[in-house]
PDB file of C-alpha atoms in Angstrom:
ATOM      1  CA  MET A   1     133.056 143.127 117.116  1.00  0.00           C
ATOM      2  CA  LYS A   2     134.949 141.273 119.799  1.00  0.00           C
ATOM      3  CA  LYS A   3     136.443 138.016 119.711  1.00  0.00           C
ATOM      4  CA  ASN A   4     138.345 136.366 121.793  1.00  0.00           C
ATOM      5  CA  ILE A   5     141.307 134.720 120.159  1.00  0.00           C
ATOM      6  CA  TYR A   6     142.119 132.564 123.047  1.00  0.00           C
ATOM      7  CA  PHE A   7     138.726 130.600 123.163  1.00  0.00           C
ATOM      8  CA  ARG A   8     138.935 130.373 119.899  1.00  0.00           C
ATOM      9  CA  GLU A   9     142.294 128.600 119.018  1.00  0.00           C
ATOM     10  CA  VAL A  10     142.544 126.270 121.930  1.00  0.00           C
ATOM     11  CA  PHE A  11     138.485 125.174 122.876  1.00  0.00           C
ATOM     12  CA  SER A  12     137.067 126.002 119.357  1.00  0.00           C
ATOM     13  CA  ARG A  13     139.433 124.018 117.067  1.00  0.00           C
ATOM     14  CA  PRO A  14     139.075 120.695 118.468  1.00  0.00           C
ATOM     15  CA  ASN A  15     135.495 120.912 116.948  1.00  0.00           C
ATOM     16  CA  VAL A  16     136.442 121.697 113.746  1.00  0.00           C
ATOM     17  CA  ILE A  17     136.743 117.706 112.570  1.00  0.00           C
ATOM     18  CA  LYS A  18     133.376 117.090 114.098  1.00  0.00           C
ATOM     19  CA  ASP A  19     131.858 119.766 112.338  1.00  0.00           C
ATOM     20  CA  VAL A  20     132.985 118.348 109.434  1.00  0.00           C
ATOM     21  CA  LEU A  21     131.720 115.231 109.733  1.00  0.00           C
ATOM     22  CA  LEU A  22     128.690 116.813 111.028  1.00  0.00           C
ATOM     23  CA  ASN A  23     128.334 118.500 107.851  1.00  0.00           C
ATOM     24  CA  ILE A  24     129.016 115.467 105.489  1.00  0.00           C
ATOM     25  CA  PHE A  25     125.849 113.691 107.469  1.00  0.00           C
ATOM     26  CA  LEU A  26     123.908 116.134 106.963  1.00  0.00           C
ATOM     27  CA  MET A  27     124.576 116.403 102.813  1.00  0.00           C
ATOM     28  CA  LEU A  28     123.980 112.865 102.384  1.00  0.00           C
ATOM     29  CA  SER A  29     120.677 112.858 104.756  1.00  0.00           C
ATOM     30  CA  ILE A  30     119.111 115.656 102.346  1.00  0.00           C
ATOM     31  CA  PHE A  31     118.555 112.396  99.984  1.00  0.00           C
ATOM     32  CA  PHE A  32     116.577 110.123 102.493  1.00  0.00           C
ATOM     33  CA  ARG A  33     114.476 113.125 103.665  1.00  0.00           C
ATOM     34  CA  ILE A  34     113.241 113.603 100.592  1.00  0.00           C
ATOM     35  CA  PRO A  35     110.898 110.858 100.355  1.00  0.00           C
ATOM     36  CA  ILE A  36     109.592 112.099 103.664  1.00  0.00           C
ATOM     37  CA  GLU A  37     109.182 115.798 103.469  1.00  0.00           C
ATOM     38  CA  VAL A  38     107.940 115.929  99.797  1.00  0.00           C
ATOM     39  CA  ILE A  39     104.914 113.984 101.782  1.00  0.00           C
ATOM     40  CA  THR A  40     104.967 116.058 105.122  1.00  0.00           C
ATOM     41  CA  ARG A  41     106.120 119.542 104.427  1.00  0.00           C
ATOM     42  CA  LYS A  42     104.496 122.496 102.517  1.00  0.00           C
ATOM     43  CA  ASN A  43     106.000 125.979 101.542  1.00  0.00           C
ATOM     44  CA  MET A  44     110.077 125.062 101.496  1.00  0.00           C
ATOM     45  CA  GLY A  45     112.414 127.461 100.628  1.00  0.00           C
ATOM     46  CA  GLU A  46     113.618 128.113  96.961  1.00  0.00           C
ATOM     47  CA  ARG A  47     116.765 126.727  97.719  1.00  0.00           C
ATOM     48  CA  TYR A  48     115.904 124.208 100.286  1.00  0.00           C
ATOM     49  CA  PHE A  49     113.635 122.494  98.108  1.00  0.00           C
ATOM     50  CA  SER A  50     116.052 120.807  95.033  1.00  0.00           C
ATOM     51  CA  LEU A  51     113.509 119.815  91.964  1.00  0.00           C
ATOM     52  CA  PHE A  52     116.141 118.135  90.683  1.00  0.00           C
ATOM     53  CA  PHE A  53     117.449 115.921  93.246  1.00  0.00           C
ATOM     54  CA  SER A  54     113.041 114.899  93.987  1.00  0.00           C
ATOM     55  CA  VAL A  55     112.368 114.046  90.383  1.00  0.00           C
ATOM     56  CA  ILE A  56     115.387 111.796  90.503  1.00  0.00           C
ATOM     57  CA  ILE A  57     114.143 110.242  93.465  1.00  0.00           C
ATOM     58  CA  GLY A  58     111.131 109.896  91.688  1.00  0.00           C
ATOM     59  CA  LEU A  59     112.305 108.187  88.571  1.00  0.00           C
ATOM     60  CA  VAL A  60     114.176 105.574  90.851  1.00  0.00           C
ATOM     61  CA  LEU A  61     111.283 105.025  92.942  1.00  0.00           C
ATOM     62  CA  VAL A  62     109.438 104.078  89.450  1.00  0.00           C
ATOM     63  CA  ILE A  63     112.397 102.279  87.946  1.00  0.00           C
ATOM     64  CA  THR A  64     113.464  99.589  90.919  1.00  0.00           C
ATOM     65  CA  PRO A  65     110.789  97.112  91.314  1.00  0.00           C
ATOM     66  CA  TYR A  66     110.917  97.168  87.432  1.00  0.00           C
ATOM     67  CA  SER A  67     114.397  96.282  87.590  1.00  0.00           C
ATOM     68  CA  LEU A  68     114.577  93.862  90.612  1.00  0.00           C
ATOM     69  CA  SER A  69     111.605  92.032  89.404  1.00  0.00           C
ATOM     70  CA  SER A  70     113.350  91.429  85.867  1.00  0.00           C
ATOM     71  CA  ARG A  71     116.511  90.493  87.908  1.00  0.00           C
ATOM     72  CA  TYR A  72     114.432  87.613  89.867  1.00  0.00           C
ATOM     73  CA  ARG A  73     112.378  86.825  86.626  1.00  0.00           C
ATOM     74  CA  TYR A  74     109.121  87.091  87.756  1.00  0.00           C
ATOM     75  CA  THR A  75     107.009  85.537  84.858  1.00  0.00           C
ATOM     76  CA  ASP A  76     103.989  88.140  85.358  1.00  0.00           C
ATOM     77  CA  TRP A  77     102.933  91.409  86.219  1.00  0.00           C
ATOM     78  CA  SER A  78     100.411  90.686  89.042  1.00  0.00           C
ATOM     79  CA  GLY A  79     103.562  88.573  90.484  1.00  0.00           C
ATOM     80  CA  MET A  80     105.753  91.800  90.546  1.00  0.00           C
ATOM     81  CA  PHE A  81     102.588  94.232  91.886  1.00  0.00           C
ATOM     82  CA  THR A  82     101.720  91.718  94.224  1.00  0.00           C
ATOM     83  CA  VAL A  83     105.348  92.266  95.792  1.00  0.00           C
ATOM     84  CA  TYR A  84     105.698  96.026  94.912  1.00  0.00           C
ATOM     85  CA  GLY A  85     102.159  97.351  95.003  1.00  0.00           C
ATOM     86  CA  THR A  86     102.599  99.337  97.829  1.00  0.00           C
ATOM     87  CA  TRP A  87     105.528 100.635  96.728  1.00  0.00           C
ATOM     88  CA  TYR A  88     104.024 101.844  93.706  1.00  0.00           C
ATOM     89  CA  LEU A  89     101.015 103.255  96.227  1.00  0.00           C
ATOM     90  CA  PHE A  90     104.128 105.382  97.840  1.00  0.00           C
ATOM     91  CA  THR A  91     106.112 106.308  94.749  1.00  0.00           C
ATOM     92  CA  ALA A  92     102.328 108.096  93.758  1.00  0.00           C
ATOM     93  CA  ALA A  93     102.226 109.972  96.688  1.00  0.00           C
ATOM     94  CA  TYR A  94     105.257 110.757  96.404  1.00  0.00           C
ATOM     95  CA  ILE A  95     105.217 112.484  92.740  1.00  0.00           C
ATOM     96  CA  PHE A  96     101.492 113.895  93.309  1.00  0.00           C
ATOM     97  CA  SER A  97     103.360 115.734  96.558  1.00  0.00           C
ATOM     98  CA  LEU A  98     106.207 116.868  94.339  1.00  0.00           C
ATOM     99  CA  TYR A  99     103.973 118.614  92.027  1.00  0.00           C
ATOM    100  CA  LEU A 100     102.132 120.509  94.955  1.00  0.00           C
ATOM    101  CA  ARG A 101     105.506 121.367  96.266  1.00  0.00           C
ATOM    102  CA  TRP A 102     106.668 122.107  93.116  1.00  0.00           C
ATOM    103  CA  LYS A 103     103.712 124.286  92.565  1.00  0.00           C
ATOM    104  CA  GLU A 104     104.098 126.017  95.786  1.00  0.00           C
ATOM    105  CA  VAL A 105     107.750 127.440  95.298  1.00  0.00           C
ATOM    106  CA  LYS A 106     106.600 128.207  92.139  1.00  0.00           C
ATOM    107  CA  HIS A 107     104.215 131.179  93.267  1.00  0.00           C
ATOM    108  CA  ASP A 108     105.643 131.967  96.616  1.00  0.00           C
ATOM    109  CA  PRO A 109     107.220 135.361  96.997  1.00  0.00           C
ATOM    110  CA  SER A 110     110.212 136.302  96.049  1.00  0.00           C
ATOM    111  CA  VAL A 111     113.081 135.626  98.162  1.00  0.00           C
ATOM    112  CA  PHE A 112     114.535 138.487  96.563  1.00  0.00           C
ATOM    113  CA  ASP A 113     112.341 140.679  98.176  1.00  0.00           C
ATOM    114  CA  PHE A 114     113.190 139.110 101.709  1.00  0.00           C
ATOM    115  CA  GLU A 115     109.524 138.094 101.853  1.00  0.00           C
ATOM    116  CA  LYS A 116     110.686 133.990 102.671  1.00  0.00           C
ATOM    117  CA  PHE A 117     114.106 132.173 104.124  1.00  0.00           C
ATOM    118  CA  SER A 118     114.971 130.387 100.955  1.00  0.00           C
ATOM    119  CA  LEU A 119     116.620 127.392 102.891  1.00  0.00           C
ATOM    120  CA  SER A 120     113.263 126.815 104.776  1.00  0.00           C
ATOM    121  CA  THR A 121     112.664 123.575 105.281  1.00  0.00           C
ATOM    122  CA  GLY A 122     108.952 123.931 105.183  1.00  0.00           C
ATOM    123  CA  ARG A 123     105.818 124.022 107.438  1.00  0.00           C
ATOM    124  CA  ILE A 124     105.099 120.899 109.527  1.00  0.00           C
ATOM    125  CA  HIS A 125     102.327 119.363 109.049  1.00  0.00           C
ATOM    126  CA  PRO A 126      99.308 120.596 111.397  1.00  0.00           C
ATOM    127  CA  LEU A 127      98.548 116.448 112.412  1.00  0.00           C
ATOM    128  CA  PHE A 128     102.129 117.012 114.255  1.00  0.00           C
ATOM    129  CA  LYS A 129     102.136 120.485 115.304  1.00  0.00           C
ATOM    130  CA  SER A 130      98.919 120.010 117.270  1.00  0.00           C
ATOM    131  CA  LEU A 131     101.232 117.744 119.544  1.00  0.00           C
ATOM    132  CA  GLU A 132     103.156 120.823 121.277  1.00  0.00           C
ATOM    133  CA  GLN A 133     100.131 120.862 122.977  1.00  0.00           C
ATOM    134  CA  TYR A 134     101.897 118.094 124.936  1.00  0.00           C
ATOM    135  CA  LYS A 135     104.934 119.339 127.293  1.00  0.00           C
ATOM    136  CA  TRP A 136     107.553 117.021 125.978  1.00  0.00           C
ATOM    137  CA  VAL A 137     106.672 117.911 122.134  1.00  0.00           C
ATOM    138  CA  ASN A 138     108.276 120.956 120.566  1.00  0.00           C
ATOM    139  CA  GLU A 139     109.837 121.516 116.993  1.00  0.00           C
ATOM    140  CA  ARG A 140     113.012 119.527 117.825  1.00  0.00           C
ATOM    141  CA  VAL A 141     110.574 116.268 119.287  1.00  0.00           C
ATOM    142  CA  ILE A 142     108.748 116.027 116.511  1.00  0.00           C
ATOM    143  CA  GLU A 143     111.800 116.734 113.412  1.00  0.00           C
ATOM    144  CA  ILE A 144     114.029 114.278 115.361  1.00  0.00           C
ATOM    145  CA  ILE A 145     111.414 111.532 116.737  1.00  0.00           C
ATOM    146  CA  ILE A 146     107.863 111.683 115.810  1.00  0.00           C
ATOM    147  CA  GLU A 147     107.599 112.557 112.448  1.00  0.00           C
ATOM    148  CA  PRO A 148     110.583 109.932 111.040  1.00  0.00           C
ATOM    149  CA  GLY A 149     108.915 107.554 113.663  1.00  0.00           C
ATOM    150  CA  VAL A 150     105.262 107.281 111.999  1.00  0.00           C
ATOM    151  CA  PHE A 151     107.252 106.399 108.414  1.00  0.00           C
ATOM    152  CA  LEU A 152     109.489 104.174 110.516  1.00  0.00           C
ATOM    153  CA  VAL A 153     106.599 102.022 112.296  1.00  0.00           C
ATOM    154  CA  ALA A 154     104.815 102.113 108.915  1.00  0.00           C
ATOM    155  CA  GLY A 155     108.058 100.396 107.691  1.00  0.00           C
ATOM    156  CA  VAL A 156     108.246  97.957 110.165  1.00  0.00           C
ATOM    157  CA  ILE A 157     104.695  96.926 109.930  1.00  0.00           C
ATOM    158  CA  LEU A 158     105.382  96.710 105.979  1.00  0.00           C
ATOM    159  CA  ALA A 159     108.214  95.188 106.415  1.00  0.00           C
ATOM    160  CA  TYR A 160     106.713  92.322 108.247  1.00  0.00           C
ATOM    161  CA  PHE A 161     104.762  91.587 105.851  1.00  0.00           C
ATOM    162  CA  GLY A 162     106.798  91.537 103.015  1.00  0.00           C
ATOM    163  CA  GLN A 163     106.586  94.839 101.111  1.00  0.00           C
ATOM    164  CA  PRO A 164     110.169  95.933 100.370  1.00  0.00           C
ATOM    165  CA  VAL A 165     108.740  99.501 100.853  1.00  0.00           C
ATOM    166  CA  GLY A 166     109.069  98.945 104.477  1.00  0.00           C
ATOM    167  CA  LEU A 167     112.747  99.005 103.986  1.00  0.00           C
ATOM    168  CA  LEU A 168     112.652 101.809 101.869  1.00  0.00           C
ATOM    169  CA  LEU A 169     110.504 103.741 104.606  1.00  0.00           C
ATOM    170  CA  ILE A 170     112.512 102.298 107.654  1.00  0.00           C
ATOM    171  CA  ALA A 171     116.046 103.385 106.062  1.00  0.00           C
ATOM    172  CA  CYS A 172     114.322 107.021 104.878  1.00  0.00           C
ATOM    173  CA  ALA A 173     112.896 107.473 108.346  1.00  0.00           C
ATOM    174  CA  VAL A 174     116.074 106.264 110.071  1.00  0.00           C
ATOM    175  CA  VAL A 175     118.676 108.499 108.069  1.00  0.00           C
ATOM    176  CA  TYR A 176     116.043 111.460 108.430  1.00  0.00           C
ATOM    177  CA  SER A 177     116.062 111.483 112.072  1.00  0.00           C
ATOM    178  CA  LEU A 178     120.039 111.404 112.370  1.00  0.00           C
ATOM    179  CA  GLY A 179     119.926 114.248 109.612  1.00  0.00           C
ATOM    180  CA  TYR A 180     118.061 116.464 112.215  1.00  0.00           C
ATOM    181  CA  MET A 181     119.934 115.551 115.198  1.00  0.00           C
ATOM    182  CA  ALA A 182     122.780 116.825 113.331  1.00  0.00           C
ATOM    183  CA  ALA A 183     121.309 119.684 112.752  1.00  0.00           C
ATOM    184  CA  TYR A 184     120.162 121.185 115.729  1.00  0.00           C
ATOM    185  CA  ASN A 185     123.572 119.396 117.318  1.00  0.00           C
ATOM    186  CA  LEU A 186     125.723 121.911 115.048  1.00  0.00           C
ATOM    187  CA  GLY A 187     123.068 124.368 116.487  1.00  0.00           C
ATOM    188  CA  ASP A 188     123.369 123.987 119.769  1.00  0.00           C
ATOM    189  CA  ASN A 189     127.027 123.681 119.499  1.00  0.00           C
ATOM    190  CA  PHE A 190     127.200 127.469 117.974  1.00  0.00           C
ATOM    191  CA  VAL A 191     124.651 128.506 120.689  1.00  0.00           C
ATOM    192  CA  MET A 192     127.137 127.643 123.461  1.00  0.00           C
ATOM    193  CA  ASP A 193     130.595 128.636 121.675  1.00  0.00           C
ATOM    194  CA  GLN A 194     128.628 132.103 121.566  1.00  0.00           C
ATOM    195  CA  ILE A 195     128.149 131.524 125.940  1.00  0.00           C
ATOM    196  CA  ASP A 196     131.332 130.376 126.781  1.00  0.00           C
ATOM    197  CA  GLU A 197     133.408 133.010 124.643  1.00  0.00           C
ATOM    198  CA  MET A 198     131.387 135.635 126.448  1.00  0.00           C
ATOM    199  CA  LEU A 199     132.042 133.592 129.843  1.00  0.00           C
ATOM    200  CA  CYS A 200     135.664 133.595 128.607  1.00  0.00           C
ATOM    201  CA  ASN A 201     135.728 137.214 128.299  1.00  0.00           C
ATOM    202  CA  GLU A 202     134.282 137.989 131.483  1.00  0.00           C
ATOM    203  CA  GLU A 203     136.484 136.112 133.599  1.00  0.00           C
ATOM    204  CA  MET A 204     139.616 136.496 131.576  1.00  0.00           C
ATOM    205  CA  ILE A 205     140.813 139.676 134.239  1.00  0.00           C
ATOM    206  CA  GLU A 206     139.995 137.501 137.408  1.00  0.00           C
ATOM    207  CA  VAL A 207     141.269 134.123 136.022  1.00  0.00           C
ATOM    208  CA  PHE A 208     144.273 135.342 133.958  1.00  0.00           C
ATOM    209  CA  VAL A 209     145.373 138.044 135.246  1.00  0.00           C
ATOM    210  CA  LYS A 210     144.437 137.568 138.988  1.00  0.00           C
ATOM    211  CA  GLY A 211     145.010 134.000 139.087  1.00  0.00           C
ATOM    212  CA  LYS A 212     141.540 133.310 140.935  1.00  0.00           C
ATOM    213  CA  PRO A 213     139.638 130.154 140.063  1.00  0.00           C
ATOM    214  CA  SER A 214     136.061 130.630 138.037  1.00  0.00           C
ATOM    215  CA  ASP A 215     133.257 129.684 139.837  1.00  0.00           C
ATOM    216  CA  LYS A 216     131.987 128.941 136.354  1.00  0.00           C
ATOM    217  CA  GLY A 217     134.890 126.818 135.129  1.00  0.00           C
ATOM    218  CA  VAL A 218     136.749 129.227 132.648  1.00  0.00           C
ATOM    219  CA  LYS A 219     139.965 127.800 132.776  1.00  0.00           C
ATOM    220  CA  PHE A 220     142.981 129.582 130.444  1.00  0.00           C
ATOM    221  CA  TYR A 221     145.417 126.219 129.645  1.00  0.00           C
ATOM    222  CA  ALA A 222     148.495 128.347 129.431  1.00  0.00           C
ATOM    223  CA  ARG A 223     151.683 129.592 131.038  1.00  0.00           C
ATOM    224  CA  LYS A 224     151.364 132.990 132.637  1.00  0.00           C
ATOM    225  CA  PRO A 225     154.030 135.546 133.114  1.00  0.00           C
ATOM    226  CA  GLU A 226     155.053 136.316 136.746  1.00  0.00           C
ATOM    227  CA  SER A 227     153.814 139.963 136.081  1.00  0.00           C
ATOM    228  CA  GLU A 228     150.782 141.017 136.808  1.00  0.00           C
ATOM    229  CA  ALA A 229     150.228 144.083 134.963  1.00  0.00           C
ATOM    230  CA  LEU A 230     152.132 141.603 132.344  1.00  0.00           C
ATOM    231  CA  ARG A 231     149.906 139.154 132.572  1.00  0.00           C
ATOM    232  CA  GLU A 232     146.675 142.315 131.988  1.00  0.00           C
ATOM    233  CA  GLU A 233     148.745 143.785 129.358  1.00  0.00           C
ATOM    234  CA  LEU A 234     148.539 140.688 127.623  1.00  0.00           C
ATOM    235  CA  ALA A 235     145.003 139.889 128.544  1.00  0.00           C
ATOM    236  CA  ASP A 236     144.216 142.859 126.271  1.00  0.00           C
ATOM    237  CA  ARG A 237     145.385 141.437 123.483  1.00  0.00           C
ATOM    238  CA  PHE A 238     143.323 138.141 123.400  1.00  0.00           C
ATOM    239  CA  ILE A 239     140.456 139.875 122.518  1.00  0.00           C
ATOM    240  CA  VAL A 240     140.075 142.188 119.397  1.00  0.00           C
ATOM    241  CA  ASN A 241     138.453 143.625 116.678  1.00  0.00           C
ATOM    242  CA  ILE A 242     137.851 141.148 113.880  1.00  0.00           C
ATOM    243  CA  ASP A 243     136.146 144.424 111.692  1.00  0.00           C
ATOM    244  CA  GLU A 244     139.825 145.606 111.766  1.00  0.00           C
ATOM    245  CA  ASP A 245     141.725 142.784 111.661  1.00  0.00           C
ATOM    246  CA  GLU A 246     141.423 140.992 108.379  1.00  0.00           C
ATOM    247  CA  ASP A 247     144.550 138.490 109.570  1.00  0.00           C
ATOM    248  CA  VAL A 248     142.660 136.981 112.608  1.00  0.00           C
ATOM    249  CA  VAL A 249     139.317 136.713 110.663  1.00  0.00           C
ATOM    250  CA  LEU A 250     140.754 134.314 108.427  1.00  0.00           C
ATOM    251  CA  ALA A 251     143.156 131.951 111.188  1.00  0.00           C
ATOM    252  CA  VAL A 252     139.507 131.651 113.327  1.00  0.00           C
TER     253      VAL A 252
END
């Protein structure tokens, strides 16, 4: 495979910090996406669906109302359920959905037989998928806006009526949306990196060797030898076969 060393050293490295931050945010967002995705998604990948973290979140949902009620000293159970009744309804829906997701993953085809992508985020609910009949709706819009938007609206309404579960849904919805925004941003940048590297390869002779301006905006930030022959020889070293040059692979 041919790779452009100049592009990777000069243009790609400034994105490293951004990519690290996006990855950290993606990792943190998983915990907030679980309460929503367990309910709305089906057939998740074996490695994407974490039974351990899902169960932990379920336990937290069960324990939190009692813990907070004890702190504020509710005198009877009816008082607690008046405030946290909707919380426990959501918790019941979550636990039931968690059981269904576990059964699906348990009976899915083996990923070792190449039957399923182990990191699949699952199938989007048919209700949301049906919205793709509208031109402005696609999976990206569904995952960033529509899916979390439903829970955000529900959360705002419940919070308005003094139900703590509303705040939980708002937090999950916001981080859910931002998490998918980060995922799509990483994907977009990966594709653009491949395109830009291809353009650098295509424009190298005209821009770097012959010194002509690029109609596509490619620019080489460097001092160049006066001799065109030397520039051409130098340009040949910018593109390497990474299968044969392990040091370059490690460097980039």
